[in-house]
CSV table of C-alpha atoms in Angstrom, one decimal:
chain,number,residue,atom,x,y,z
A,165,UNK,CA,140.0,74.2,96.5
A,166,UNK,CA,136.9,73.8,94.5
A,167,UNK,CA,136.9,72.1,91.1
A,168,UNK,CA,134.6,72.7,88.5
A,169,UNK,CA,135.3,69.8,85.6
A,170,UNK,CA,133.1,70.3,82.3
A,171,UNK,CA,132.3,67.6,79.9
A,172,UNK,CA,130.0,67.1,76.4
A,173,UNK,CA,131.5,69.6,73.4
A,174,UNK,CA,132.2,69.0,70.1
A,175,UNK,CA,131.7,68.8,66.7
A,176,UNK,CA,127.5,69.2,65.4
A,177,UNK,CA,126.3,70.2,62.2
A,178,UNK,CA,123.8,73.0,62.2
A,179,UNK,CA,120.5,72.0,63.4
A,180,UNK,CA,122.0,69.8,66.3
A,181,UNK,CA,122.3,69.5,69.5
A,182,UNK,CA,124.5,69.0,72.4
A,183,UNK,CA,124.7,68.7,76.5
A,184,UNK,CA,127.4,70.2,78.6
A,185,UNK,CA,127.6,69.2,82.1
A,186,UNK,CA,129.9,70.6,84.3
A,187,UNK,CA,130.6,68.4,88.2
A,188,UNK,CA,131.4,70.6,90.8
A,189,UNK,CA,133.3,69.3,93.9
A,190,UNK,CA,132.2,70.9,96.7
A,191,UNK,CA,129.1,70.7,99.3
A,192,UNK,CA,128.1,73.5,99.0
A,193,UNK,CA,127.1,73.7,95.6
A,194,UNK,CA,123.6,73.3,96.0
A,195,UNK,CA,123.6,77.0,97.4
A,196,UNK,CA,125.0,79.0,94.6
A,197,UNK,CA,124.5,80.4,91.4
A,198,UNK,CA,126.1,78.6,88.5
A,199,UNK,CA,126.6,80.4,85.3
A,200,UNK,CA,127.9,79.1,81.3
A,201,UNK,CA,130.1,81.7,79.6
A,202,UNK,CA,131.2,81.2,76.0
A,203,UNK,CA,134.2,82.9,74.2
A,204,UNK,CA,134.7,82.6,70.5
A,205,UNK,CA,137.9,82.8,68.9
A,206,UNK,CA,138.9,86.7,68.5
A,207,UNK,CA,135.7,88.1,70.9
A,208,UNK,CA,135.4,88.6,74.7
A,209,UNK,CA,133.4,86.2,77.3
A,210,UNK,CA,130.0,86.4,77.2
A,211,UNK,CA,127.1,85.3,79.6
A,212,UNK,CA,125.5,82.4,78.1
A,213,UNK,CA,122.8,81.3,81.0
A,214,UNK,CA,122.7,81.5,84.7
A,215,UNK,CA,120.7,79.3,87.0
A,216,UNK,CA,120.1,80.5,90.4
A,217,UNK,CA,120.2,78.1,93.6
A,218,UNK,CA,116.2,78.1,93.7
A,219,UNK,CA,116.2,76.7,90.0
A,220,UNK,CA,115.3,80.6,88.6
A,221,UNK,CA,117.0,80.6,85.0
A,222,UNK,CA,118.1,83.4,82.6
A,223,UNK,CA,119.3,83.5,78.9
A,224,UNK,CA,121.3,85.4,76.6
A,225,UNK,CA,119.0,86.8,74.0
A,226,UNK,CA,121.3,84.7,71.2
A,227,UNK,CA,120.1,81.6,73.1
A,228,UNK,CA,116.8,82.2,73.9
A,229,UNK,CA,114.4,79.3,72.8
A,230,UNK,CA,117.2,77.0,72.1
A,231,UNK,CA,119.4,76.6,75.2
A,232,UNK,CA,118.6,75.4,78.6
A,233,UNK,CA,120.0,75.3,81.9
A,234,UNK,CA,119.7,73.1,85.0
A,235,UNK,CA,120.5,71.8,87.5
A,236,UNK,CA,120.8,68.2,89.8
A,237,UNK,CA,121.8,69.4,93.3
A,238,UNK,CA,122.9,65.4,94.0
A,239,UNK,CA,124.8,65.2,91.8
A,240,UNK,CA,126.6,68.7,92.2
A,241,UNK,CA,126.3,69.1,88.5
A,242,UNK,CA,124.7,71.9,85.9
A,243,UNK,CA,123.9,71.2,82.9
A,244,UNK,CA,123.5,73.6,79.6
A,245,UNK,CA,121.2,71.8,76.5
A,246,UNK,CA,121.8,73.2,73.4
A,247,UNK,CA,119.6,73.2,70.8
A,248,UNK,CA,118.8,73.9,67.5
A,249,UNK,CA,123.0,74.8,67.3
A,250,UNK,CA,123.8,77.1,64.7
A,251,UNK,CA,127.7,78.6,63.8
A,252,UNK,CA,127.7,81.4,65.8
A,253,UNK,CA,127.4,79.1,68.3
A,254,UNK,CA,131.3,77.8,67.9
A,255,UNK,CA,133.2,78.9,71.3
A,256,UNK,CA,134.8,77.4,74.6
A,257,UNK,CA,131.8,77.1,77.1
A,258,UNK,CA,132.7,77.6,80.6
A,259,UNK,CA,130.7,77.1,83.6
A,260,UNK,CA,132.0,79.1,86.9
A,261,UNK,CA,130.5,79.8,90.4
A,262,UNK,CA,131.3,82.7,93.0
A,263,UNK,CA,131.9,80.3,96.0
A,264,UNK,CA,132.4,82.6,99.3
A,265,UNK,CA,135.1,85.0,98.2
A,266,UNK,CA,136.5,83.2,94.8
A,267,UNK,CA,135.4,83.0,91.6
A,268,UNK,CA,135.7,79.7,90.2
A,269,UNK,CA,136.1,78.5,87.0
A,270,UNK,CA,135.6,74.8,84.6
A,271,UNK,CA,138.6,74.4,82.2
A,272,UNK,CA,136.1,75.0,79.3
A,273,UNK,CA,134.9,72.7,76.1
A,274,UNK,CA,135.0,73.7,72.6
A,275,UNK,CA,131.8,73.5,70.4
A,276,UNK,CA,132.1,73.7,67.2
A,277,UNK,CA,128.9,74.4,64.6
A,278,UNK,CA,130.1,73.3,61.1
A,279,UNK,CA,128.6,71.3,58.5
């Protein structure tokens, strides 16, 4: 069973920033695509950033030129950087793999863009 633990979130006034990480535990990590999904209160899930397992990265246009993704293969972990945070920002962040035939999925962190 592969886990996929998320931490960083929380409360930032506009302008700020913030890192989610998200560990996950299995070997073979280094090998797939991870992806961040965000889900505000009352709208559907929506494809934040994907990095691919040869470092290639895409964005949401929403979050183009203020968040990044990466990765660090050693330490099984992806990271999302978020910049430059503004309130349509607030959501639950996910991170999630498709690891052989599953699709896995981190338990999410809120972020929340407020002054």
């Amino acid at each position: 069973q592969v886990q996929l633990v998320e931490s960083g979130g929380g409360l930032v006034q506009p302008g700020g920033s913030l890192r989610l990480s998200c560990v996950a535990s299995t070997r073979v990590f280094s090998s797939n695509t991870m992806h961040w999904y965000s889900q505000a209160r009352g709208k559907e899930r929506e494809l934040v950033a994907t990095v691919t397992a040869s470092g290639s990265t895409n964005y949401a246009d929403s979050v183009k030129g203020r968040f990044s993704i990466s990765r660090d293969n050693a330490k099984n972990t992806v990271y999302l950087q978020m910049n430059n945070l503004i309130p349509g920002d607030t959501a639950i962040y996910s991170c999630t793999a498709l690891i052989g035939m599953a699709r896995y999925w981190g338990q999410g962190k809120q972020v929340t863009v407020s002054a």
